[in-house]
mmCIF file of C-alpha atoms in Angstrom:
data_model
loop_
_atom_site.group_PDB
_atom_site.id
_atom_site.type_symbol
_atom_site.label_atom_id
_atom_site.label_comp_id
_atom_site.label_asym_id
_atom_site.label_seq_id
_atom_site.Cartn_x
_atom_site.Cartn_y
_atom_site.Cartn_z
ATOM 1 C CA UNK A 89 0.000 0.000 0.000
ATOM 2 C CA UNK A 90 2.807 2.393 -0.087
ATOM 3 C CA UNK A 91 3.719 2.472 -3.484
ATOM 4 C CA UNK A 92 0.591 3.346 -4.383
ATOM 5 C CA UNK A 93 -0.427 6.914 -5.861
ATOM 6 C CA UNK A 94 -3.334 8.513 -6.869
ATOM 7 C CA UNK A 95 -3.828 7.629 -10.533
ATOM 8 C CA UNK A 96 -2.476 3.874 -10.354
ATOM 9 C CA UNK A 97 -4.671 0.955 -11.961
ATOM 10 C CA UNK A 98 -4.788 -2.487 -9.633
ATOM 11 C CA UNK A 99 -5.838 -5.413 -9.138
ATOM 12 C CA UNK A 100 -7.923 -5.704 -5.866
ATOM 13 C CA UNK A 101 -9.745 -8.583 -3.937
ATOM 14 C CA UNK A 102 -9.887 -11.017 -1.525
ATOM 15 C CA UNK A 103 -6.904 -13.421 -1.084
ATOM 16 C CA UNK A 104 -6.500 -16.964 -2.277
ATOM 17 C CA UNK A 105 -5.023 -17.936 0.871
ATOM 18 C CA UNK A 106 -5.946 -16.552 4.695
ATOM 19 C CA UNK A 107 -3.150 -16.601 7.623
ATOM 20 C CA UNK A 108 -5.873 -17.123 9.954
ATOM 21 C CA UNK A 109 -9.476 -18.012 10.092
ATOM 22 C CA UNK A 110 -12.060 -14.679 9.303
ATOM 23 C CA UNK A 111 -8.587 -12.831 8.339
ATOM 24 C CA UNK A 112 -9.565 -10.999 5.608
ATOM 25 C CA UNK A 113 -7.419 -8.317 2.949
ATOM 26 C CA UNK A 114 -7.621 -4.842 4.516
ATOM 27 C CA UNK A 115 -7.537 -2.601 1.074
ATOM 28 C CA UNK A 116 -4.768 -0.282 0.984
ATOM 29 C CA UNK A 117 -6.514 2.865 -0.237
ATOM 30 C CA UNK A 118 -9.431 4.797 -1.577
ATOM 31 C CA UNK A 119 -10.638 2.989 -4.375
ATOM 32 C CA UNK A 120 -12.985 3.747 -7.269
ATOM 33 C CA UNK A 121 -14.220 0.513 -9.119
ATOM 34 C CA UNK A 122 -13.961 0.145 -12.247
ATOM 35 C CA UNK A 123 -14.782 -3.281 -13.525
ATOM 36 C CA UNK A 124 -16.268 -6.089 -11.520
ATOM 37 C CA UNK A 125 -18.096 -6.384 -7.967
ATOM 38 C CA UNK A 126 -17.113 -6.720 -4.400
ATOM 39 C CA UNK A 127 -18.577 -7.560 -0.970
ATOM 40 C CA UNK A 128 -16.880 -5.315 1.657
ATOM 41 C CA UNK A 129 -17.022 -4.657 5.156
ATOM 42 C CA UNK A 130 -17.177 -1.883 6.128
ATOM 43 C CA UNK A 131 -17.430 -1.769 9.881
ATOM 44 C CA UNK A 132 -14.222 -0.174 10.938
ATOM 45 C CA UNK A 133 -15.659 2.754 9.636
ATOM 46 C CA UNK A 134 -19.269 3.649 10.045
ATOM 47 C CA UNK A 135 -19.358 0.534 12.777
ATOM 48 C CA UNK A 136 -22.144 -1.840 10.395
ATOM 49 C CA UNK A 137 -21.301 -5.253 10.725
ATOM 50 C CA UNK A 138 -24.003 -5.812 7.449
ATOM 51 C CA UNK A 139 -21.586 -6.047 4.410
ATOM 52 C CA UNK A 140 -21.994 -3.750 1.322
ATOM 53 C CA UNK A 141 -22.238 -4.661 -2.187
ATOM 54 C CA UNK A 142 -20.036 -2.060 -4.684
ATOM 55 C CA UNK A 143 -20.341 -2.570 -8.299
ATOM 56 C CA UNK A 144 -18.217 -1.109 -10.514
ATOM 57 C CA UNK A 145 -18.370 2.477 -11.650
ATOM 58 C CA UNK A 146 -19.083 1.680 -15.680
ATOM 59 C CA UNK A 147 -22.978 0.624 -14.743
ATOM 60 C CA UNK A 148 -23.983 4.488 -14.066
ATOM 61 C CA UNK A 149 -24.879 7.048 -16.734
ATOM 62 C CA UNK A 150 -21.955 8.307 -18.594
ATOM 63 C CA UNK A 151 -23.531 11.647 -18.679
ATOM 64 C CA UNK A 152 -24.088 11.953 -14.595
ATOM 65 C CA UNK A 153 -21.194 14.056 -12.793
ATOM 66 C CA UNK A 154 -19.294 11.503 -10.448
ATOM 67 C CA UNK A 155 -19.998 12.592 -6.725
ATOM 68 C CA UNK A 156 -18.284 10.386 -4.141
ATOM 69 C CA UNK A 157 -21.034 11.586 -1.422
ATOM 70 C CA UNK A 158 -23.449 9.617 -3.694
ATOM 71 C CA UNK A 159 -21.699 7.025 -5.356
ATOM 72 C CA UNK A 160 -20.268 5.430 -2.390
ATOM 73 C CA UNK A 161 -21.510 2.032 -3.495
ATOM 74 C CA UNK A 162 -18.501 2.312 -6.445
ATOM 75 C CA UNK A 163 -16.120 3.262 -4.202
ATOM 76 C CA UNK A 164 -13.323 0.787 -1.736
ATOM 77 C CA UNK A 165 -12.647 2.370 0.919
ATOM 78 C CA UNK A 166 -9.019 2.080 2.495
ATOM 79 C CA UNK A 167 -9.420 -0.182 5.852
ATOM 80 C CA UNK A 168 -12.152 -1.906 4.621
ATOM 81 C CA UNK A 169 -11.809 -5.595 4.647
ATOM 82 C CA UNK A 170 -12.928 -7.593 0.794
ATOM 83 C CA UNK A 171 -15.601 -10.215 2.161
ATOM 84 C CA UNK A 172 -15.956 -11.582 -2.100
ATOM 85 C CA UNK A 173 -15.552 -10.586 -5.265
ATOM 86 C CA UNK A 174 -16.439 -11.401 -8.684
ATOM 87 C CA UNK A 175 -14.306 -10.220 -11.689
ATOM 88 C CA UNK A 176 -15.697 -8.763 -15.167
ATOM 89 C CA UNK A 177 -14.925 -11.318 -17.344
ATOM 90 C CA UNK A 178 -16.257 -9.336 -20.368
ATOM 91 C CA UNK A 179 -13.913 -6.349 -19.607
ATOM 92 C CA UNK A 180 -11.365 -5.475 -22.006
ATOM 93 C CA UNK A 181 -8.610 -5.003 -19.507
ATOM 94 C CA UNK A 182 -8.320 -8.585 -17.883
ATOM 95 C CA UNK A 183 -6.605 -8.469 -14.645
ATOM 96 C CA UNK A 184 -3.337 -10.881 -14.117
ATOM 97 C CA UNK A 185 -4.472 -12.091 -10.474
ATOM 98 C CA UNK A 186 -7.878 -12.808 -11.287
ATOM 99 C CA UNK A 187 -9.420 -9.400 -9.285
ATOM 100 C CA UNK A 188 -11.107 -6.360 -9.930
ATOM 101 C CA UNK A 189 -10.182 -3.342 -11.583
ATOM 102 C CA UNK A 190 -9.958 0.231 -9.499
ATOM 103 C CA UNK A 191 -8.434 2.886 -9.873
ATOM 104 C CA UNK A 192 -6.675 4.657 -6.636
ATOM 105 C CA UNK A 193 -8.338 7.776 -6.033
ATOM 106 C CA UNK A 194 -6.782 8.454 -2.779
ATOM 107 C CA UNK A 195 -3.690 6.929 -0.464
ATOM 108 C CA UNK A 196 -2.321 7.509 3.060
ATOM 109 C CA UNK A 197 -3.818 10.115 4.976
ATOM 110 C CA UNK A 198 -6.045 11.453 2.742
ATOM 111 C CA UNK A 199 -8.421 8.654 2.612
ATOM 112 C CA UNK A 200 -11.395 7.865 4.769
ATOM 113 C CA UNK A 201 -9.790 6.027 7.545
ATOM 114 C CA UNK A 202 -6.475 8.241 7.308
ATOM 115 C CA UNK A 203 -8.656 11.364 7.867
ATOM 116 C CA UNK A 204 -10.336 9.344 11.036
ATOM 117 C CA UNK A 205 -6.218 8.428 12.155
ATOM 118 C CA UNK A 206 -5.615 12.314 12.363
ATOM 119 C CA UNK A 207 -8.850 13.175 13.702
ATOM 120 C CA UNK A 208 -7.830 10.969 16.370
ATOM 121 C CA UNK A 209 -4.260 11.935 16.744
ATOM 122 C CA UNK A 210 -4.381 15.731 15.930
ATOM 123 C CA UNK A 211 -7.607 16.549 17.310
ATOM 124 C CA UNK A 212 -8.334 19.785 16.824
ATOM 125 C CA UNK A 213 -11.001 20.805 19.466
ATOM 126 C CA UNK A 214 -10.428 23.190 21.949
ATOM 127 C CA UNK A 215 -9.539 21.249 25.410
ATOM 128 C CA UNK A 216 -11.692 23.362 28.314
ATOM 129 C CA UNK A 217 -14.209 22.034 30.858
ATOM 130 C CA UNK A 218 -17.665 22.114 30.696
ATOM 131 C CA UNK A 219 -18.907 25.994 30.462
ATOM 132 C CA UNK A 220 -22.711 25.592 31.821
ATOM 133 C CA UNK A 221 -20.639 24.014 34.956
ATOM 134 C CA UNK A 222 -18.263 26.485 35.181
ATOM 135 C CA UNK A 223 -20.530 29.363 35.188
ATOM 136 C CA UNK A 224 -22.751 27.800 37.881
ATOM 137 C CA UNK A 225 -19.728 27.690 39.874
ATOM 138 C CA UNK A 226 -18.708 31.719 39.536
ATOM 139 C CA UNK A 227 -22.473 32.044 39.565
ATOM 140 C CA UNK A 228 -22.432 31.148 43.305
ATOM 141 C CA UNK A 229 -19.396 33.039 44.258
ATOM 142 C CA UNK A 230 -20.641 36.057 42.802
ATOM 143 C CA UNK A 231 -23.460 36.532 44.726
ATOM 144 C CA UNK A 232 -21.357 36.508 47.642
ATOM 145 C CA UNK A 233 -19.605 39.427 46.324
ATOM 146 C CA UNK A 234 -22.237 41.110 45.216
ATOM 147 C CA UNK A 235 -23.689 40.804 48.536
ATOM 148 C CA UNK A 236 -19.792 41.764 50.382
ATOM 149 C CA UNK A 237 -19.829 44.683 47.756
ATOM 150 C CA UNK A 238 -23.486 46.273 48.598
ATOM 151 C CA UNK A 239 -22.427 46.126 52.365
ATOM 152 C CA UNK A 240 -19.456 47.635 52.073
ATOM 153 C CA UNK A 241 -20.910 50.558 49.255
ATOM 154 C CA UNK A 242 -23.518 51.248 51.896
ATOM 155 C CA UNK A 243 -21.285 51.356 54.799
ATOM 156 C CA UNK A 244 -18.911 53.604 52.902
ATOM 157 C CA UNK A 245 -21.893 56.256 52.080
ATOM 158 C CA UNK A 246 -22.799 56.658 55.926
ATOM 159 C CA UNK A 247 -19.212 57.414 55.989
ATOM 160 C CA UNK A 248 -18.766 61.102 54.738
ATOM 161 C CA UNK A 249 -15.134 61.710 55.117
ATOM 162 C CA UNK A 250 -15.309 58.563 52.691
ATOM 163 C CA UNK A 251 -12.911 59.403 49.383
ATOM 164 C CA UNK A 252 -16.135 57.598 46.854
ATOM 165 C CA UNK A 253 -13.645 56.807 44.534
ATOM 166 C CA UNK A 254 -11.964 54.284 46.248
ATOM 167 C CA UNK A 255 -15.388 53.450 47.994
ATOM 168 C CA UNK A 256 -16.335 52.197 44.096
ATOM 169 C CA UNK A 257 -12.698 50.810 43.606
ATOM 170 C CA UNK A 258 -12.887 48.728 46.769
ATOM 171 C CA UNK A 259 -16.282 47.833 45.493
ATOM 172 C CA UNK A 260 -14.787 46.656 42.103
ATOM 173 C CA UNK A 261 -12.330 44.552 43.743
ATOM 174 C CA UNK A 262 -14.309 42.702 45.468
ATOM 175 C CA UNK A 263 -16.624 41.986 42.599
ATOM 176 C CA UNK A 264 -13.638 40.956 40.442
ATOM 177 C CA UNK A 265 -11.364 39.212 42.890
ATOM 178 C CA UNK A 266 -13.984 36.268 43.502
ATOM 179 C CA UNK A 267 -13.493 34.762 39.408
ATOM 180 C CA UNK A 268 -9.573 33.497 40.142
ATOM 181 C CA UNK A 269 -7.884 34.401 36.805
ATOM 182 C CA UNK A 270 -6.191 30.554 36.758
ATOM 183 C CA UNK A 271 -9.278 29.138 37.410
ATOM 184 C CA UNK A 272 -9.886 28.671 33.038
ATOM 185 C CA UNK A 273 -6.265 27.218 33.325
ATOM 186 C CA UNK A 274 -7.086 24.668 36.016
ATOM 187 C CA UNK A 275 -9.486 23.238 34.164
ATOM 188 C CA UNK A 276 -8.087 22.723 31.326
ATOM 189 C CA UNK A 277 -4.885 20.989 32.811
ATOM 190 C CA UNK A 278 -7.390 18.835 34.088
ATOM 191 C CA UNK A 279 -8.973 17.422 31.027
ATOM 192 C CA UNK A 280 -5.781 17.024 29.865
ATOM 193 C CA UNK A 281 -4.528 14.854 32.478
ATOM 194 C CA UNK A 282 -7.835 12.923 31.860
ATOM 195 C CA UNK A 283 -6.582 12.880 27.844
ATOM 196 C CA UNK A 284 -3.258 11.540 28.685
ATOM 197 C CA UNK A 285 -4.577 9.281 30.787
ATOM 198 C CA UNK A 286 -6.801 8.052 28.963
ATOM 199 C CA UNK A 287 -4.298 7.451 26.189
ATOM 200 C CA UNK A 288 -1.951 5.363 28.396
ATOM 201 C CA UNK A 289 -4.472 2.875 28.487
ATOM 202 C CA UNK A 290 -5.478 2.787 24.590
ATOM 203 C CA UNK A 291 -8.077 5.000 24.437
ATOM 204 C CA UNK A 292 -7.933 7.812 22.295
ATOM 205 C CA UNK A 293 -10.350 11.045 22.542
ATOM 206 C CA UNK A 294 -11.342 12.871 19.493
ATOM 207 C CA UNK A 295 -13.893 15.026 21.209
ATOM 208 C CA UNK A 296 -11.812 16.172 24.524
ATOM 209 C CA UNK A 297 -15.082 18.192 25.905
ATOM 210 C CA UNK A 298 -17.003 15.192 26.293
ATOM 211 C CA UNK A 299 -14.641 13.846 28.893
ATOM 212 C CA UNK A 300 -16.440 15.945 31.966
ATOM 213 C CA UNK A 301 -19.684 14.185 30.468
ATOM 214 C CA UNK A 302 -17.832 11.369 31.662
ATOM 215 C CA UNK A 303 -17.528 11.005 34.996
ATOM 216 C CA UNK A 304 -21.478 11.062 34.844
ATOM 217 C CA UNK A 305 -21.904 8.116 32.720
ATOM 218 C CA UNK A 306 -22.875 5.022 34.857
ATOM 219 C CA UNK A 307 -24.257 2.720 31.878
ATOM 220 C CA UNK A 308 -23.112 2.482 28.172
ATOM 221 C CA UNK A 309 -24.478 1.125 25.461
ATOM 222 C CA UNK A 310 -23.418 0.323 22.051
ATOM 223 C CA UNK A 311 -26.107 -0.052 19.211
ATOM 224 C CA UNK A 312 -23.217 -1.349 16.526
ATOM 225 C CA UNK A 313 -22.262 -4.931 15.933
ATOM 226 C CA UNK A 314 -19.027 -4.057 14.251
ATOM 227 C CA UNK A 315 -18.052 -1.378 17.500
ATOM 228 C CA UNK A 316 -17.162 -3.496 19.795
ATOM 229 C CA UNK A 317 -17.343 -7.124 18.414
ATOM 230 C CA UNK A 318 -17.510 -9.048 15.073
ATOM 231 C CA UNK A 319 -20.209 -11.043 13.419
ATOM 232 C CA UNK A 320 -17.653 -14.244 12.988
ATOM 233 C CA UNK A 321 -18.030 -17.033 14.842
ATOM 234 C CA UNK A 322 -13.878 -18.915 16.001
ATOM 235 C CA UNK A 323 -14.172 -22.359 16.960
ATOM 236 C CA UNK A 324 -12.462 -22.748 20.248
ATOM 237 C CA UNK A 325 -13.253 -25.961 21.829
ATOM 238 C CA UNK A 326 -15.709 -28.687 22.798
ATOM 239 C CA UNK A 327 -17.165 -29.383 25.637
ATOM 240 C CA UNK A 328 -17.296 -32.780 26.749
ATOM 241 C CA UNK A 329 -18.853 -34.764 29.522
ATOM 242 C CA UNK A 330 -16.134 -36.561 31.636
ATOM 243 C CA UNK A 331 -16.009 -39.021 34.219
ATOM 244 C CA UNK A 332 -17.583 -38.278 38.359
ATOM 245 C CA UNK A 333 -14.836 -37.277 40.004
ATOM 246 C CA UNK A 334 -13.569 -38.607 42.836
ATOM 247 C CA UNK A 335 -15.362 -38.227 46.449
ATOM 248 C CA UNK A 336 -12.813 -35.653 47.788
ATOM 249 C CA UNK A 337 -12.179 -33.666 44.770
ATOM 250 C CA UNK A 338 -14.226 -30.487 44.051
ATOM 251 C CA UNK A 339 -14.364 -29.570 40.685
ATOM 252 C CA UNK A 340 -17.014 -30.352 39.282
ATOM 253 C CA UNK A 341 -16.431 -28.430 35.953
ATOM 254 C CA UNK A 342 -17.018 -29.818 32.917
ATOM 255 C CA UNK A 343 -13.776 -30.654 30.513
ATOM 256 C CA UNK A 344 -12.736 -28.162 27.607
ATOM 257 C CA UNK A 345 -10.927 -29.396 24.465
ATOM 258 C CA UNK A 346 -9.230 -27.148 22.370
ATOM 259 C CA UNK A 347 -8.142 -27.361 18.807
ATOM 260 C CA UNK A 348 -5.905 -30.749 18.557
ATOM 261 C CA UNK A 349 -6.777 -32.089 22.182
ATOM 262 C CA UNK A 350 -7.280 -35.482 22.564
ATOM 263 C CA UNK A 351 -10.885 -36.492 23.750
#
């Protein structure tokens, strides 16, 4: 995948042979399809464990203007895994392995998942607490100071001999001395520390506002197959009935075989 350029005609599809079992051909990069049909999945990026059909890009209109919002069904995208495919074998251009033909429209960062890698890594957003919090909190110092401000204003007018501009002044300060002027700075340090560690342990924040959300959260729930888990099924052992064990012993488990166990 890193020899390839925008521009460059390839073969793509799935493999002949698989290291593993459900270990399928991640495609390299953005691809537009030009001749044949594949069955991809698609669930690293929008999280759908249902695979998608894409057909090659020669069935539409030549006349329509190419929009890759709408034709996603012609396009490969890089990350996505090739389920099947089935080659044009009435295209001109036959392919040497056997796949389809696509033309690279996009490589490295600039595809779909690369574009996800640096929203991830170089994450733009602003890292500050939560606002409507942060306000409630100077909210309720300020009407202490409002309050320490009226008392002292109205003491200070009884007071003739009272200079009233540093009556107001004294006023002012007390008003503006309750917001501490770190207090923005603290909080952001703090979501940071939350980012880094956060990151320490594999997870990676794109959104770094959401993280005072957070420590709210008691339940979460994930609506997507292809989030969390996968729709194959591994075959890792058998569970077979074995023999009472003996009066003293305690386990009372039943026996699991593994691949190449005797039973």
């Amino acid at each position: 995948g890193r020899d390839l350029l925008p521009g460059d005609i390839i073969s793509i599809g799935r493999p002949q042979t698989e290291a593993t079992p459900g270990d399928h051909f991640a495609v390299p990069a953005d691809l537009l399809l030009l001749a044949g049909s594949c069955i991809v999945n698609e669930a690293v990026l929008t999280g759908e464990s249902t695979p998608q059909w894409k057909s090659a890009i020669d069935e539409r209109d030549p006349q329509e203007v190419f929009n890759p919002k709408v034709d996603k069904h012609h396009i490969i995208y890089s990350g996505t895994k090739i389920l099947q495919h089935t080659p044009d074998k009435n295209n001109r251009i036959r392919t040497p392995s056997g796949g389809c033909l696509a033309l690279v429209q996009r490589s490295g960062f600039s595809t779909s998942q690369g574009k996800l890698m640096c929203t991830i890594m170089f994450s733009t957003e602003s890292v500050t607490a939560n606002n409507w919090e942060s306000a409630m909190f100077i909210s309720f110092f300020l009407l202490f100071a409002f309050a320490a401000a009226a008392y002292v204003l109205k003491q200070g007018l009884e007071d003739g001999s009272r200079s009233r501009y540093k009556l107001l002044l004294n006023c002012s300060l007390i008003v503006t001395s309750v917001v501490p002027p770190e207090l923005p700075m603290e909080l952001s340090i703090a979501v940071n520390s939350s980012l880094l560690a956060l990151a320490k342990l594999g997870v990676f924040c794109t959104e770094p506002f959401r993280i005072p959300f957070a420590g709210k959260v008691d339940v979460c729930c994930f609506d997507k197959t292809g989030t969390l888990t996968s729709d194959e099924m591994v075959f890792e052992g058998v569970v077979v009935k074995c023999d009472p064990p003996p009066a003293n012993s305690s386990d009372h488990s039943p026996k699991v075989l593994s691949q190449g166990d005797d039973i």
